[in-house]
Amino acid sequence: MTILVTRPEPAASALVTRLRALGRQAWSLPLIEFAPGDDLERLPQQLAALRDGDLVFLLSQQVIAYAPPALARHNAAWPADVDYYAIGRSTALAFHTVSGRHVDYPHAQETSEALINLAKLQRVSGKKALILRGPPGRELLAETLRDRGVDVAFSQCYQRCQKHYDGAIEGRRWRNRGVTTLVVTSGEMLQQLFSLFPAVDREEWLLRCRLIVVSERLATLASELGWQTIQVADGADNDALLRALR
């Protein structure tokens, strides 16, 4: 089994290093990279406007990379009297490390569905919520909070940029290296991977690879695109991906 990891850096290289330490053949092909988001300079004011018991949601580890420096530039701190929620364990740990604040997160799956099902979020009418995220994507969290009577605002803390490759060259490279397993952690990257290669590489190689994804939603999308051997990891962090790959 030769594995190609498509998640962004530094997570891609970290997973490849761990796989190689276990004797596996593994390579990285990051499909996206990150840059500061458009709302970072407004973030301190948005946080300061929250009241006791309001809600802050952290939807990825990239938020933790870009938000704290923005607060530091304004001599601002994470407010102590609001409730913090993270999309999953890794994001929660990263946020607690930089802020010292308590943060709740779903333990079963790192998805919006699992997050919105937390018991503490069932009765939140009248509160404000600030969702820290990247570019707009799925709106399930925001829509559900609004349905529950929450005033929702957003802060785009980072943006995603596609990395550009020559599909014909990459197709030859990864077929020659015998890649048989692919790791993909978002729908955007799955679509990008599907579109990257010439049709002959898709049909003869790409869609025949075993695919590791991080949610049932991604598994459904992968099946619609033509993959047949699909495995859903029990989380989106490298520990969960490593368990799936082992």
Short mmCIF file of C-alpha atoms in Angstrom, two decimals:
data_model
loop_
_atom_site.label_atom_id
_atom_site.label_comp_id
_atom_site.label_asym_id
_atom_site.label_seq_id
_atom_site.Cartn_x
_atom_site.Cartn_y
_atom_site.Cartn_z
CA MET A 1 0.00 0.00 0.00
CA THR A 2 1.45 3.34 -1.12
CA ILE A 3 -0.39 6.35 0.29
CA LEU A 4 -0.89 9.86 -1.08
CA VAL A 5 -1.95 12.50 1.49
CA THR A 6 -3.65 15.55 -0.02
CA ARG A 7 -4.40 17.58 3.11
CA PRO A 8 -2.70 20.97 3.60
CA GLU A 9 0.63 21.56 5.28
CA PRO A 10 1.88 21.13 7.92
CA ALA A 11 -0.58 18.31 8.64
CA ALA A 12 0.27 16.47 5.40
CA SER A 13 3.99 16.18 6.10
CA ALA A 14 3.33 15.27 9.72
CA LEU A 15 1.11 12.35 8.67
CA VAL A 16 3.58 11.21 6.01
CA THR A 17 6.39 11.21 8.59
CA ARG A 18 4.35 9.06 10.97
CA LEU A 19 3.39 6.63 8.21
CA ARG A 20 7.00 6.26 7.07
CA ALA A 21 8.04 5.61 10.67
CA LEU A 22 5.66 2.63 10.55
CA GLY A 23 7.33 1.36 7.38
CA ARG A 24 4.64 2.56 4.96
CA GLN A 25 5.29 4.18 1.60
CA ALA A 26 3.69 7.62 1.84
CA TRP A 27 3.84 10.93 -0.02
CA SER A 28 2.15 14.31 0.23
CA LEU A 29 0.40 16.37 -2.45
CA PRO A 30 -1.23 19.32 -0.63
CA LEU A 31 -4.10 20.61 -2.73
CA ILE A 32 -4.73 23.87 -0.87
CA GLU A 33 -2.79 26.38 1.21
CA PHE A 34 -3.92 29.10 3.59
CA ALA A 35 -3.60 32.88 3.89
CA PRO A 36 -4.95 35.48 6.37
CA GLY A 37 -8.68 36.16 6.11
CA ASP A 38 -10.40 39.45 5.35
CA ASP A 39 -12.07 39.84 8.78
CA LEU A 40 -9.06 39.46 11.07
CA GLU A 41 -8.67 43.16 11.85
CA ARG A 42 -12.32 43.36 12.96
CA LEU A 43 -12.11 40.27 15.17
CA PRO A 44 -11.12 42.07 18.42
CA GLN A 45 -14.13 44.38 18.12
CA GLN A 46 -16.45 41.48 17.33
CA LEU A 47 -15.27 39.57 20.39
CA ALA A 48 -15.55 42.66 22.60
CA ALA A 49 -19.20 43.09 21.58
CA LEU A 50 -20.20 39.68 22.98
CA ARG A 51 -22.03 39.45 26.29
CA ASP A 52 -21.89 37.00 29.17
CA GLY A 53 -22.98 33.56 27.95
CA ASP A 54 -22.73 34.31 24.25
CA LEU A 55 -21.17 31.73 21.92
CA VAL A 56 -17.92 31.53 19.95
CA PHE A 57 -17.39 28.72 17.45
CA LEU A 58 -13.96 27.67 16.12
CA LEU A 59 -14.41 25.64 12.95
CA SER A 60 -10.84 24.62 12.12
CA GLN A 61 -7.27 24.62 13.37
CA GLN A 62 -6.45 27.31 10.78
CA VAL A 63 -8.54 29.71 12.87
CA ILE A 64 -6.13 29.09 15.74
CA ALA A 65 -3.18 29.85 13.47
CA TYR A 66 -4.47 33.26 12.33
CA ALA A 67 -6.76 34.65 15.05
CA PRO A 68 -4.39 34.93 18.06
CA PRO A 69 -1.83 37.13 16.21
CA ALA A 70 -4.67 39.45 15.20
CA LEU A 71 -5.75 39.79 18.83
CA ALA A 72 -2.15 40.36 19.92
CA ARG A 73 -1.74 43.23 17.44
CA HIS A 74 -4.62 45.00 19.19
CA ASN A 75 -3.60 44.01 22.73
CA ALA A 76 -6.88 42.09 22.94
CA ALA A 77 -7.65 38.81 24.69
CA TRP A 78 -10.18 36.03 24.33
CA PRO A 79 -13.12 37.09 26.55
CA ALA A 80 -13.57 34.98 29.66
CA ASP A 81 -17.36 35.17 30.01
CA VAL A 82 -18.44 33.56 26.72
CA ASP A 83 -18.85 29.87 25.85
CA TYR A 84 -16.40 28.41 23.34
CA TYR A 85 -17.11 25.50 21.00
CA ALA A 86 -14.72 23.74 18.60
CA ILE A 87 -15.50 21.47 15.65
CA GLY A 88 -13.36 18.66 17.12
CA ARG A 89 -10.75 17.57 19.62
CA SER A 90 -7.65 18.81 17.78
CA THR A 91 -9.09 22.30 17.29
CA ALA A 92 -10.24 22.36 20.91
CA LEU A 93 -6.79 21.41 22.21
CA ALA A 94 -5.09 23.96 19.96
CA PHE A 95 -7.43 26.71 21.14
CA HIS A 96 -7.06 25.82 24.81
CA THR A 97 -3.28 25.88 24.41
CA VAL A 98 -3.23 29.45 23.06
CA SER A 99 -6.08 30.88 25.15
CA GLY A 100 -6.35 28.93 28.39
CA ARG A 101 -10.13 28.99 27.93
CA HIS A 102 -12.44 26.02 28.42
CA VAL A 103 -13.87 24.77 25.13
CA ASP A 104 -16.56 22.19 24.41
CA TYR A 105 -16.50 19.93 21.36
CA PRO A 106 -18.25 16.82 20.01
CA HIS A 107 -16.43 13.63 20.90
CA ALA A 108 -18.00 11.34 18.32
CA GLN A 109 -17.33 13.06 14.98
CA GLU A 110 -15.76 16.31 13.83
CA THR A 111 -18.80 17.54 11.89
CA SER A 112 -21.29 20.37 12.05
CA GLU A 113 -24.03 17.80 12.69
CA ALA A 114 -22.25 16.47 15.78
CA LEU A 115 -21.43 19.98 17.00
CA ILE A 116 -24.98 21.27 16.75
CA ASN A 117 -26.25 18.20 18.64
CA LEU A 118 -24.31 19.05 21.80
CA ALA A 119 -26.71 19.24 24.75
CA LYS A 120 -25.58 22.74 25.76
CA LEU A 121 -26.58 24.12 22.35
CA GLN A 122 -30.20 22.99 22.44
CA ARG A 123 -31.50 26.02 24.40
CA VAL A 124 -29.65 29.11 23.24
CA SER A 125 -32.43 31.49 22.21
CA GLY A 126 -31.54 35.17 22.68
CA LYS A 127 -27.78 34.66 22.58
CA LYS A 128 -25.28 35.98 20.05
CA ALA A 129 -22.89 33.65 18.24
CA LEU A 130 -19.63 34.50 16.49
CA ILE A 131 -18.47 31.80 14.06
CA LEU A 132 -14.73 31.87 13.31
CA ARG A 133 -14.05 30.10 10.03
CA GLY A 134 -12.52 30.22 6.58
CA PRO A 135 -14.38 30.99 3.36
CA PRO A 136 -18.15 30.36 3.46
CA GLY A 137 -19.04 26.72 3.02
CA ARG A 138 -21.80 24.66 4.56
CA GLU A 139 -24.24 26.84 6.49
CA LEU A 140 -25.81 24.08 8.62
CA LEU A 141 -24.40 25.42 11.89
CA ALA A 142 -25.46 29.02 11.28
CA GLU A 143 -28.90 28.07 9.97
CA THR A 144 -29.59 25.76 12.91
CA LEU A 145 -28.48 28.38 15.44
CA ARG A 146 -30.73 30.97 13.81
CA ASP A 147 -33.63 28.50 13.94
CA ARG A 148 -32.94 28.23 17.68
CA GLY A 149 -33.17 32.00 18.14
CA VAL A 150 -29.48 32.95 18.00
CA ASP A 151 -28.12 36.15 16.41
CA VAL A 152 -25.26 34.81 14.23
CA ALA A 153 -22.22 36.72 12.95
CA PHE A 154 -19.09 35.49 11.16
CA SER A 155 -15.38 36.21 11.09
CA GLN A 156 -13.41 34.92 8.10
CA CYS A 157 -10.08 34.31 9.81
CA TYR A 158 -8.35 32.64 6.87
CA GLN A 159 -8.79 31.95 3.20
CA ARG A 160 -8.04 28.87 1.16
CA CYS A 161 -6.04 29.03 -2.05
CA GLN A 162 -5.82 26.15 -4.51
CA LYS A 163 -2.34 24.90 -5.27
CA HIS A 164 -1.83 24.45 -8.99
CA TYR A 165 -0.22 21.37 -10.52
CA ASP A 166 0.22 19.96 -14.00
CA GLY A 167 -2.25 17.07 -13.94
CA ALA A 168 -0.52 15.01 -16.65
CA ILE A 169 2.85 15.22 -14.87
CA GLU A 170 1.33 14.40 -11.47
CA GLY A 171 -0.65 11.51 -12.93
CA ARG A 172 2.53 9.90 -14.25
CA ARG A 173 4.39 10.62 -11.01
CA TRP A 174 1.90 8.97 -8.67
CA ARG A 175 1.09 6.06 -10.96
CA ASN A 176 4.82 5.33 -11.32
CA ARG A 177 5.18 5.41 -7.53
CA GLY A 178 2.40 2.89 -7.20
CA VAL A 179 -0.05 4.98 -5.17
CA THR A 180 -3.06 2.85 -4.25
CA THR A 181 -4.54 4.79 -1.29
CA LEU A 182 -5.65 8.44 -1.16
CA VAL A 183 -6.34 10.59 1.91
CA VAL A 184 -8.80 13.47 1.35
CA THR A 185 -10.24 15.62 4.15
CA SER A 186 -12.70 18.02 2.45
CA GLY A 187 -15.22 18.10 -0.35
CA GLU A 188 -13.38 20.98 -2.00
CA MET A 189 -10.18 18.94 -2.17
CA LEU A 190 -12.03 15.86 -3.38
CA GLN A 191 -13.47 17.79 -6.32
CA GLN A 192 -10.07 19.34 -7.00
CA LEU A 193 -8.35 15.94 -6.97
CA PHE A 194 -10.96 14.50 -9.34
CA SER A 195 -10.55 17.41 -11.78
CA LEU A 196 -6.74 17.55 -11.63
CA PHE A 197 -5.86 14.49 -13.70
CA PRO A 198 -6.54 13.66 -17.38
CA ALA A 199 -9.51 11.37 -17.99
CA VAL A 200 -7.28 8.36 -18.72
CA ASP A 201 -5.57 8.69 -15.32
CA ARG A 202 -8.91 9.07 -13.57
CA GLU A 203 -10.35 5.97 -15.19
CA GLU A 204 -7.29 3.70 -15.11
CA TRP A 205 -5.87 4.73 -11.72
CA LEU A 206 -7.45 7.47 -9.58
CA LEU A 207 -10.95 6.04 -9.19
CA ARG A 208 -9.52 2.57 -8.57
CA CYS A 209 -7.59 3.75 -5.51
CA ARG A 210 -8.81 3.12 -1.99
CA LEU A 211 -10.07 6.44 -0.64
CA ILE A 212 -9.90 7.54 3.02
CA VAL A 213 -12.31 10.37 3.88
CA VAL A 214 -13.44 11.99 7.13
CA SER A 215 -17.25 11.99 6.97
CA GLU A 216 -20.20 10.14 5.51
CA ARG A 217 -21.02 13.26 3.50
CA LEU A 218 -17.61 13.03 1.79
CA ALA A 219 -18.07 9.32 1.24
CA THR A 220 -21.36 10.00 -0.56
CA LEU A 221 -19.71 12.65 -2.74
CA ALA A 222 -16.83 10.30 -3.55
CA SER A 223 -19.26 7.56 -4.55
CA GLU A 224 -21.10 9.99 -6.83
CA LEU A 225 -17.78 10.89 -8.50
CA GLY A 226 -17.01 7.23 -9.16
CA TRP A 227 -14.89 5.87 -6.31
CA GLN A 228 -15.89 2.39 -5.16
CA THR A 229 -13.50 1.57 -2.30
CA ILE A 230 -14.18 4.23 0.32
CA GLN A 231 -13.40 4.19 4.05
CA VAL A 232 -14.59 6.80 6.56
CA ALA A 233 -12.08 7.62 9.32
CA ASP A 234 -13.45 8.21 12.82
CA GLY A 235 -12.16 11.79 12.84
CA ALA A 236 -10.39 14.42 10.76
CA ASP A 237 -7.12 14.70 12.68
CA ASN A 238 -3.95 12.77 11.89
CA ASP A 239 -4.49 10.33 14.76
CA ALA A 240 -7.84 9.26 13.29
CA LEU A 241 -6.41 9.07 9.77
CA LEU A 242 -3.53 6.95 11.02
CA ARG A 243 -5.97 4.54 12.66
CA ALA A 244 -7.86 4.21 9.37
CA LEU A 245 -4.65 3.66 7.40
CA ARG A 246 -3.35 1.02 9.79
#
